[in-house]
């Protein structure tokens, strides 16, 4: 089976948990994959750019699930922010940015995950 388009992911996997991109790499990526495999979670990932202001942006990885219980279990374990593709992406466009209204705060730890030392600057 081929890759799903962004809009197909949003339709089939609408329950999405956002984690900063730099917390989802290296060993943390392995932890996430092992957790999802151990809990038989069917998920897809994609990315979104969060924008707080013209000078403050950050990439986030969306972990997308078909059902709310899977998303909730993932979020309970790893933390993160629930992301609604229809509400949070500008004009609900599949490749739209995520305009954040909250105050920016860099996330260095979330659940058992932490940003690798070489990415902490």
PDB file of C-alpha atoms in Angstrom:
ATOM      1  CA  UNK A   1       0.000   0.000   0.000  1.00  0.00           C
ATOM      2  CA  UNK A   2       1.303   3.474  -0.845  1.00  0.00           C
ATOM      3  CA  UNK A   3       1.803   6.480   1.368  1.00  0.00           C
ATOM      4  CA  UNK A   4      -1.279   8.334   2.544  1.00  0.00           C
ATOM      5  CA  UNK A   5      -1.636  11.987   1.607  1.00  0.00           C
ATOM      6  CA  UNK A   6      -1.787  14.557   4.393  1.00  0.00           C
ATOM      7  CA  UNK A   7      -5.517  15.053   3.909  1.00  0.00           C
ATOM      8  CA  UNK A   8      -6.104  11.267   3.943  1.00  0.00           C
ATOM      9  CA  UNK A   9      -4.210  10.998   7.253  1.00  0.00           C
ATOM     10  CA  UNK A  10      -6.311  13.801   8.723  1.00  0.00           C
ATOM     11  CA  UNK A  11      -9.524  12.024   7.666  1.00  0.00           C
ATOM     12  CA  UNK A  12      -8.561   8.481   8.716  1.00  0.00           C
ATOM     13  CA  UNK A  13      -6.463   9.392  11.787  1.00  0.00           C
ATOM     14  CA  UNK A  14      -8.088  12.546  13.205  1.00  0.00           C
ATOM     15  CA  UNK A  15      -6.990  12.076  16.847  1.00  0.00           C
ATOM     16  CA  UNK A  16      -3.568  13.675  16.880  1.00  0.00           C
ATOM     17  CA  UNK A  17      -0.980  14.300  19.590  1.00  0.00           C
ATOM     18  CA  UNK A  18       1.703  16.922  18.921  1.00  0.00           C
ATOM     19  CA  UNK A  19       5.224  16.667  20.328  1.00  0.00           C
ATOM     20  CA  UNK A  20       8.145  18.953  19.450  1.00  0.00           C
ATOM     21  CA  UNK A  21      10.147  17.474  16.582  1.00  0.00           C
ATOM     22  CA  UNK A  22      13.442  17.558  18.491  1.00  0.00           C
ATOM     23  CA  UNK A  23      12.003  15.410  21.278  1.00  0.00           C
ATOM     24  CA  UNK A  24      10.930  12.682  18.807  1.00  0.00           C
ATOM     25  CA  UNK A  25      14.324  11.762  17.382  1.00  0.00           C
ATOM     26  CA  UNK A  26      17.166   9.361  18.106  1.00  0.00           C
ATOM     27  CA  UNK A  27      16.496   7.032  21.074  1.00  0.00           C
ATOM     28  CA  UNK A  28      13.168   8.752  21.746  1.00  0.00           C
ATOM     29  CA  UNK A  29      11.925   7.709  18.317  1.00  0.00           C
ATOM     30  CA  UNK A  30      12.700   4.098  19.242  1.00  0.00           C
ATOM     31  CA  UNK A  31      10.829   4.471  22.558  1.00  0.00           C
ATOM     32  CA  UNK A  32       7.775   5.807  20.741  1.00  0.00           C
ATOM     33  CA  UNK A  33       7.826   3.003  18.149  1.00  0.00           C
ATOM     34  CA  UNK A  34       8.260   0.326  20.838  1.00  0.00           C
ATOM     35  CA  UNK A  35       5.377   1.743  22.899  1.00  0.00           C
ATOM     36  CA  UNK A  36       3.061   1.821  19.886  1.00  0.00           C
ATOM     37  CA  UNK A  37       4.056  -1.707  18.874  1.00  0.00           C
ATOM     38  CA  UNK A  38       3.622  -3.066  22.437  1.00  0.00           C
ATOM     39  CA  UNK A  39       0.142  -1.516  22.655  1.00  0.00           C
ATOM     40  CA  UNK A  40      -0.797  -2.485  19.068  1.00  0.00           C
ATOM     41  CA  UNK A  41      -1.482   1.155  18.194  1.00  0.00           C
ATOM     42  CA  UNK A  42      -2.209   1.862  14.541  1.00  0.00           C
ATOM     43  CA  UNK A  43      -0.822   5.334  13.874  1.00  0.00           C
ATOM     44  CA  UNK A  44       0.726   7.608  11.294  1.00  0.00           C
ATOM     45  CA  UNK A  45       3.011  10.577  11.735  1.00  0.00           C
ATOM     46  CA  UNK A  46       3.237  13.872   9.974  1.00  0.00           C
ATOM     47  CA  UNK A  47       4.600  17.314  10.745  1.00  0.00           C
ATOM     48  CA  UNK A  48       3.240  20.775  11.349  1.00  0.00           C
ATOM     49  CA  UNK A  49       4.914  24.120  11.952  1.00  0.00           C
ATOM     50  CA  UNK A  50       3.693  25.866  15.088  1.00  0.00           C
ATOM     51  CA  UNK A  51       3.808  29.656  14.881  1.00  0.00           C
ATOM     52  CA  UNK A  52       3.621  31.912  17.921  1.00  0.00           C
ATOM     53  CA  UNK A  53       4.840  35.094  16.236  1.00  0.00           C
ATOM     54  CA  UNK A  54       6.649  36.074  13.038  1.00  0.00           C
ATOM     55  CA  UNK A  55       9.964  35.241  14.727  1.00  0.00           C
ATOM     56  CA  UNK A  56       8.988  32.261  16.912  1.00  0.00           C
ATOM     57  CA  UNK A  57       8.278  28.990  15.074  1.00  0.00           C
ATOM     58  CA  UNK A  58       8.901  25.351  15.891  1.00  0.00           C
ATOM     59  CA  UNK A  59       8.350  22.053  14.065  1.00  0.00           C
ATOM     60  CA  UNK A  60       6.090  19.499  15.745  1.00  0.00           C
ATOM     61  CA  UNK A  61       5.539  15.843  14.928  1.00  0.00           C
ATOM     62  CA  UNK A  62       1.923  14.762  14.974  1.00  0.00           C
ATOM     63  CA  UNK A  63       1.213  11.197  16.091  1.00  0.00           C
ATOM     64  CA  UNK A  64      -2.121  10.463  14.433  1.00  0.00           C
ATOM     65  CA  UNK A  65      -4.570   7.788  15.592  1.00  0.00           C
ATOM     66  CA  UNK A  66      -7.903   6.523  14.245  1.00  0.00           C
ATOM     67  CA  UNK A  67      -9.561   6.376  17.672  1.00  0.00           C
ATOM     68  CA  UNK A  68      -9.561   8.659  20.706  1.00  0.00           C
ATOM     69  CA  UNK A  69      -8.586   5.915  23.183  1.00  0.00           C
ATOM     70  CA  UNK A  70      -5.293   5.263  21.349  1.00  0.00           C
ATOM     71  CA  UNK A  71      -4.475   8.982  21.235  1.00  0.00           C
ATOM     72  CA  UNK A  72      -5.330   9.354  24.924  1.00  0.00           C
ATOM     73  CA  UNK A  73      -3.123   6.380  25.887  1.00  0.00           C
ATOM     74  CA  UNK A  74      -0.235   7.811  23.865  1.00  0.00           C
ATOM     75  CA  UNK A  75      -0.680  11.274  25.396  1.00  0.00           C
ATOM     76  CA  UNK A  76      -0.971   9.868  28.928  1.00  0.00           C
ATOM     77  CA  UNK A  77       2.379   8.119  28.465  1.00  0.00           C
ATOM     78  CA  UNK A  78       4.380  10.661  26.450  1.00  0.00           C
ATOM     79  CA  UNK A  79       2.633  13.958  27.130  1.00  0.00           C
ATOM     80  CA  UNK A  80       2.160  16.405  24.308  1.00  0.00           C
ATOM     81  CA  UNK A  81      -0.724  18.540  23.110  1.00  0.00           C
ATOM     82  CA  UNK A  82      -3.915  17.303  21.475  1.00  0.00           C
ATOM     83  CA  UNK A  83      -4.107  18.681  17.941  1.00  0.00           C
ATOM     84  CA  UNK A  84      -7.356  18.947  15.996  1.00  0.00           C
ATOM     85  CA  UNK A  85      -6.595  19.117  12.261  1.00  0.00           C
ATOM     86  CA  UNK A  86      -9.852  20.941  11.503  1.00  0.00           C
ATOM     87  CA  UNK A  87      -9.554  23.488  14.298  1.00  0.00           C
ATOM     88  CA  UNK A  88      -5.788  23.974  14.724  1.00  0.00           C
ATOM     89  CA  UNK A  89      -4.441  24.071  11.175  1.00  0.00           C
ATOM     90  CA  UNK A  90      -4.990  27.390   9.407  1.00  0.00           C
ATOM     91  CA  UNK A  91      -8.241  27.210   7.451  1.00  0.00           C
ATOM     92  CA  UNK A  92      -8.181  23.413   8.040  1.00  0.00           C
ATOM     93  CA  UNK A  93      -5.743  23.130   5.105  1.00  0.00           C
ATOM     94  CA  UNK A  94      -3.812  19.858   5.074  1.00  0.00           C
ATOM     95  CA  UNK A  95      -0.492  21.710   4.917  1.00  0.00           C
ATOM     96  CA  UNK A  96      -1.487  24.749   6.951  1.00  0.00           C
ATOM     97  CA  UNK A  97       0.497  26.076   9.888  1.00  0.00           C
ATOM     98  CA  UNK A  98      -0.580  25.811  13.517  1.00  0.00           C
ATOM     99  CA  UNK A  99      -1.095  29.333  14.822  1.00  0.00           C
ATOM    100  CA  UNK A 100      -0.598  29.101  18.572  1.00  0.00           C
ATOM    101  CA  UNK A 101      -2.234  31.607  20.885  1.00  0.00           C
ATOM    102  CA  UNK A 102      -0.553  30.397  24.073  1.00  0.00           C
ATOM    103  CA  UNK A 103       2.807  31.587  25.357  1.00  0.00           C
ATOM    104  CA  UNK A 104       5.857  29.894  23.786  1.00  0.00           C
ATOM    105  CA  UNK A 105       7.821  27.666  26.118  1.00  0.00           C
ATOM    106  CA  UNK A 106      10.493  25.269  24.880  1.00  0.00           C
ATOM    107  CA  UNK A 107       9.732  21.695  25.866  1.00  0.00           C
ATOM    108  CA  UNK A 108      12.850  19.781  26.888  1.00  0.00           C
ATOM    109  CA  UNK A 109      11.114  16.848  28.596  1.00  0.00           C
ATOM    110  CA  UNK A 110       7.776  15.155  28.081  1.00  0.00           C
ATOM    111  CA  UNK A 111       6.891  11.923  29.855  1.00  0.00           C
ATOM    112  CA  UNK A 112       9.875   9.569  29.467  1.00  0.00           C
ATOM    113  CA  UNK A 113      11.258  11.611  26.538  1.00  0.00           C
ATOM    114  CA  UNK A 114      13.873  14.333  26.673  1.00  0.00           C
ATOM    115  CA  UNK A 115      15.611  16.409  24.023  1.00  0.00           C
ATOM    116  CA  UNK A 116      19.048  14.899  23.272  1.00  0.00           C
ATOM    117  CA  UNK A 117      21.978  16.935  24.619  1.00  0.00           C
ATOM    118  CA  UNK A 118      23.307  17.771  21.156  1.00  0.00           C
ATOM    119  CA  UNK A 119      19.994  19.487  20.272  1.00  0.00           C
ATOM    120  CA  UNK A 120      19.845  21.603  23.414  1.00  0.00           C
ATOM    121  CA  UNK A 121      21.139  25.025  22.433  1.00  0.00           C
TER     122      UNK A 121
END
